[in-house]
Short mmCIF file of N, CA and C in Angstrom, two decimals:
data_model
loop_
_atom_site.label_atom_id
_atom_site.label_comp_id
_atom_site.label_asym_id
_atom_site.label_seq_id
_atom_site.Cartn_x
_atom_site.Cartn_y
_atom_site.Cartn_z
N MET A 1 -8.02 -2.32 -1.35
CA MET A 1 -7.13 -2.32 0.20
C MET A 1 -6.32 -3.46 0.48
N TRP A 2 -5.78 -3.70 1.69
CA TRP A 2 -4.86 -4.59 2.02
C TRP A 2 -5.64 -5.91 2.30
N GLU A 3 -4.78 -7.14 2.32
CA GLU A 3 -5.39 -8.00 2.91
C GLU A 3 -4.70 -7.97 4.44
N THR A 4 -5.71 -8.54 5.08
CA THR A 4 -5.24 -8.23 6.88
C THR A 4 -5.75 -9.58 7.64
N CYS A 5 -4.68 -9.66 8.85
CA CYS A 5 -5.45 -11.01 9.73
C CYS A 5 -4.94 -10.23 10.64
N SER A 6 -5.64 -10.93 11.34
CA SER A 6 -5.77 -10.65 13.58
C SER A 6 -4.59 -11.21 13.87
N VAL A 7 -4.00 -10.26 14.81
CA VAL A 7 -2.85 -10.67 15.80
C VAL A 7 -3.33 -10.19 17.37
N GLN A 8 -2.49 -11.12 17.89
CA GLN A 8 -2.51 -10.76 19.48
C GLN A 8 -1.54 -10.09 19.94
N LEU A 9 -1.46 -8.94 20.58
CA LEU A 9 -0.06 -8.03 21.23
C LEU A 9 -0.39 -8.29 22.74
N ASN A 10 0.63 -8.61 23.12
CA ASN A 10 0.58 -8.28 24.94
C ASN A 10 1.90 -7.03 24.97
N VAL A 11 1.16 -6.14 25.38
CA VAL A 11 2.14 -4.88 26.17
C VAL A 11 1.86 -4.77 27.58
N ARG A 12 2.77 -3.84 28.20
CA ARG A 12 2.98 -3.58 29.62
C ARG A 12 2.97 -2.05 29.51
N LEU A 13 1.79 -1.63 30.05
CA LEU A 13 1.57 -0.40 29.71
C LEU A 13 1.38 0.27 31.13
N PRO A 14 1.39 1.78 31.87
CA PRO A 14 1.63 2.10 33.19
C PRO A 14 -0.23 1.98 33.32
N ARG A 15 -0.44 1.69 34.52
CA ARG A 15 -1.95 1.53 34.90
C ARG A 15 -3.12 2.14 34.28
N ASP A 16 -2.53 3.80 34.01
CA ASP A 16 -3.85 4.68 33.68
C ASP A 16 -3.61 4.39 31.96
N ILE A 17 -2.46 4.24 31.47
CA ILE A 17 -3.21 3.93 29.81
C ILE A 17 -3.60 2.95 29.51
N ALA A 18 -3.32 1.68 30.57
CA ALA A 18 -4.12 0.67 30.48
C ALA A 18 -5.25 0.89 30.43
N GLN A 19 -5.70 1.26 31.38
CA GLN A 19 -7.13 1.43 31.54
C GLN A 19 -8.05 2.54 30.41
N GLN A 20 -7.44 3.13 29.53
CA GLN A 20 -7.69 3.83 29.05
C GLN A 20 -7.65 3.34 27.73
N ALA A 21 -6.58 2.36 27.22
CA ALA A 21 -6.14 1.72 26.24
C ALA A 21 -7.53 0.46 26.42
N ASP A 22 -8.00 0.02 27.63
CA ASP A 22 -9.00 -0.89 27.53
C ASP A 22 -10.44 -0.19 27.31
N GLU A 23 -10.10 0.97 27.45
CA GLU A 23 -11.61 1.67 27.34
C GLU A 23 -12.28 2.01 25.66
N VAL A 24 -10.50 2.04 24.99
CA VAL A 24 -10.63 2.42 23.74
C VAL A 24 -11.03 1.46 23.00
N GLN A 25 -10.48 0.27 23.34
CA GLN A 25 -10.87 -1.12 22.50
C GLN A 25 -12.43 -1.47 22.42
N ARG A 26 -13.01 -1.01 23.73
CA ARG A 26 -14.68 -1.26 24.21
C ARG A 26 -15.26 -0.45 23.18
N THR A 27 -14.98 0.93 23.10
CA THR A 27 -15.67 1.78 22.23
C THR A 27 -15.39 1.81 21.22
N ASP A 28 -14.34 2.06 20.83
CA ASP A 28 -13.62 1.89 19.36
C ASP A 28 -12.27 0.91 18.80
N PRO A 29 -12.75 -0.28 18.75
CA PRO A 29 -11.62 -0.92 18.43
C PRO A 29 -10.78 -0.81 17.27
N GLU A 30 -11.22 -0.20 16.13
CA GLU A 30 -10.67 0.08 15.03
C GLU A 30 -9.37 1.10 15.11
N PHE A 31 -9.64 2.16 16.13
CA PHE A 31 -9.00 3.15 16.14
C PHE A 31 -7.67 2.77 17.02
N LEU A 32 -7.60 1.61 18.07
CA LEU A 32 -6.42 0.86 17.89
C LEU A 32 -5.50 0.47 16.73
N SER A 33 -6.17 -0.37 16.21
CA SER A 33 -5.97 -0.69 15.13
C SER A 33 -5.24 0.45 13.88
N ARG A 34 -5.80 1.46 13.98
CA ARG A 34 -4.92 2.36 13.17
C ARG A 34 -3.90 2.83 13.73
N VAL A 35 -4.21 2.95 14.91
CA VAL A 35 -2.61 3.48 15.78
C VAL A 35 -1.87 2.86 15.56
N ILE A 36 -1.90 1.14 15.73
CA ILE A 36 -1.04 0.21 15.61
C ILE A 36 -0.21 0.90 14.10
N LEU A 37 -0.84 0.47 13.11
CA LEU A 37 -0.86 0.62 11.69
C LEU A 37 -0.12 1.69 11.59
N TYR A 38 -0.67 3.05 11.95
CA TYR A 38 0.12 4.31 11.80
C TYR A 38 1.91 4.40 12.20
N GLY A 39 2.12 3.92 13.51
CA GLY A 39 3.24 3.48 13.98
C GLY A 39 3.97 2.75 13.65
N LEU A 40 3.94 1.62 13.31
CA LEU A 40 4.33 0.30 12.57
C LEU A 40 5.04 1.37 11.00
N THR A 41 3.75 2.20 10.57
CA THR A 41 4.13 2.51 9.18
C THR A 41 5.32 4.15 9.26
N ARG A 42 5.01 4.50 10.79
CA ARG A 42 6.18 5.75 10.44
C ARG A 42 7.93 4.92 10.89
N ARG A 43 7.77 3.64 11.85
CA ARG A 43 8.63 2.75 11.61
C ARG A 43 9.74 2.66 10.53
N SER A 44 8.71 1.82 9.82
CA SER A 44 9.14 1.91 8.57
C SER A 44 9.73 2.34 7.74
N ILE A 45 9.47 3.80 7.54
CA ILE A 45 9.62 5.23 6.99
C ILE A 45 10.96 5.59 7.51
N TYR A 46 11.20 5.42 8.96
CA TYR A 46 11.79 5.86 9.36
C TYR A 46 13.67 5.01 9.29
N ARG A 47 12.85 3.82 9.39
CA ARG A 47 14.33 2.63 8.83
C ARG A 47 14.35 2.93 7.80
N HIS A 48 13.97 3.15 6.33
CA HIS A 48 14.18 3.23 5.67
C HIS A 48 15.33 4.19 5.08
N LEU A 49 14.49 5.28 5.41
CA LEU A 49 15.43 6.68 5.29
C LEU A 49 16.30 6.58 6.06
N ARG A 50 16.95 6.14 7.22
CA ARG A 50 17.99 5.94 8.05
C ARG A 50 19.03 5.11 7.00
N GLN A 51 18.43 3.90 6.18
CA GLN A 51 19.25 3.33 5.68
C GLN A 51 19.51 4.07 4.41
N GLN A 52 18.88 4.39 3.65
CA GLN A 52 19.79 5.26 2.83
C GLN A 52 20.17 6.54 3.32
N SER A 53 20.22 7.28 4.30
CA SER A 53 21.12 8.34 4.48
C SER A 53 22.70 8.00 4.96
N HIS A 54 22.50 6.77 5.74
CA HIS A 54 23.85 6.08 5.94
C HIS A 54 24.42 5.22 4.72
N GLY A 55 23.97 4.87 3.67
CA GLY A 55 24.35 4.70 2.58
C GLY A 55 24.31 2.86 2.67
N GLU A 56 23.51 2.41 3.25
CA GLU A 56 23.46 0.96 3.76
C GLU A 56 22.46 0.77 2.40
N SER A 57 22.91 -0.73 1.98
CA SER A 57 22.21 -1.26 0.65
C SER A 57 20.55 -1.70 1.86
N LEU A 58 19.74 -1.40 0.34
CA LEU A 58 18.54 -1.82 1.60
C LEU A 58 17.88 -3.18 0.91
N GLU A 59 17.35 -4.04 1.42
CA GLU A 59 16.77 -5.11 1.05
C GLU A 59 15.33 -5.39 1.62
N VAL A 60 14.77 -6.35 0.76
CA VAL A 60 13.56 -7.00 1.08
C VAL A 60 13.41 -8.76 0.61
N ASP A 61 13.69 -9.35 2.20
CA ASP A 61 13.35 -10.86 2.32
C ASP A 61 14.68 -11.09 2.13
N GLY A 62 16.06 -10.11 1.89
CA GLY A 62 17.47 -10.76 1.45
C GLY A 62 17.41 -10.35 0.17
N ALA A 63 16.84 -9.71 -0.87
CA ALA A 63 16.95 -9.22 -2.34
C ALA A 63 17.28 -7.81 -2.22
N PRO A 64 18.30 -7.68 -2.64
CA PRO A 64 18.47 -5.67 -3.03
C PRO A 64 17.29 -4.99 -3.53
N LEU A 65 16.95 -4.32 -3.07
CA LEU A 65 15.80 -3.06 -2.89
C LEU A 65 16.63 -1.75 -4.09
N ALA A 66 15.65 -1.66 -5.07
CA ALA A 66 15.98 -0.48 -6.00
C ALA A 66 15.78 0.57 -5.66
N THR A 67 16.48 1.20 -5.48
CA THR A 67 16.05 3.09 -4.92
C THR A 67 15.91 4.10 -6.32
#
């Protein structure tokens, strides 16, 4: 699998959703990690596809990325 590390996120959520997030964090903390990973993965894929569709050059850490 991947090498992982811990991060701390502070987000502002509507009160009812924040309460649900607190409950999920207490009962199934791994679930929130998977949700965040899923969201960031979707965002990364979307940005990659958007760059390709606009003909923008793709770069990773400043180096061109071969497609």
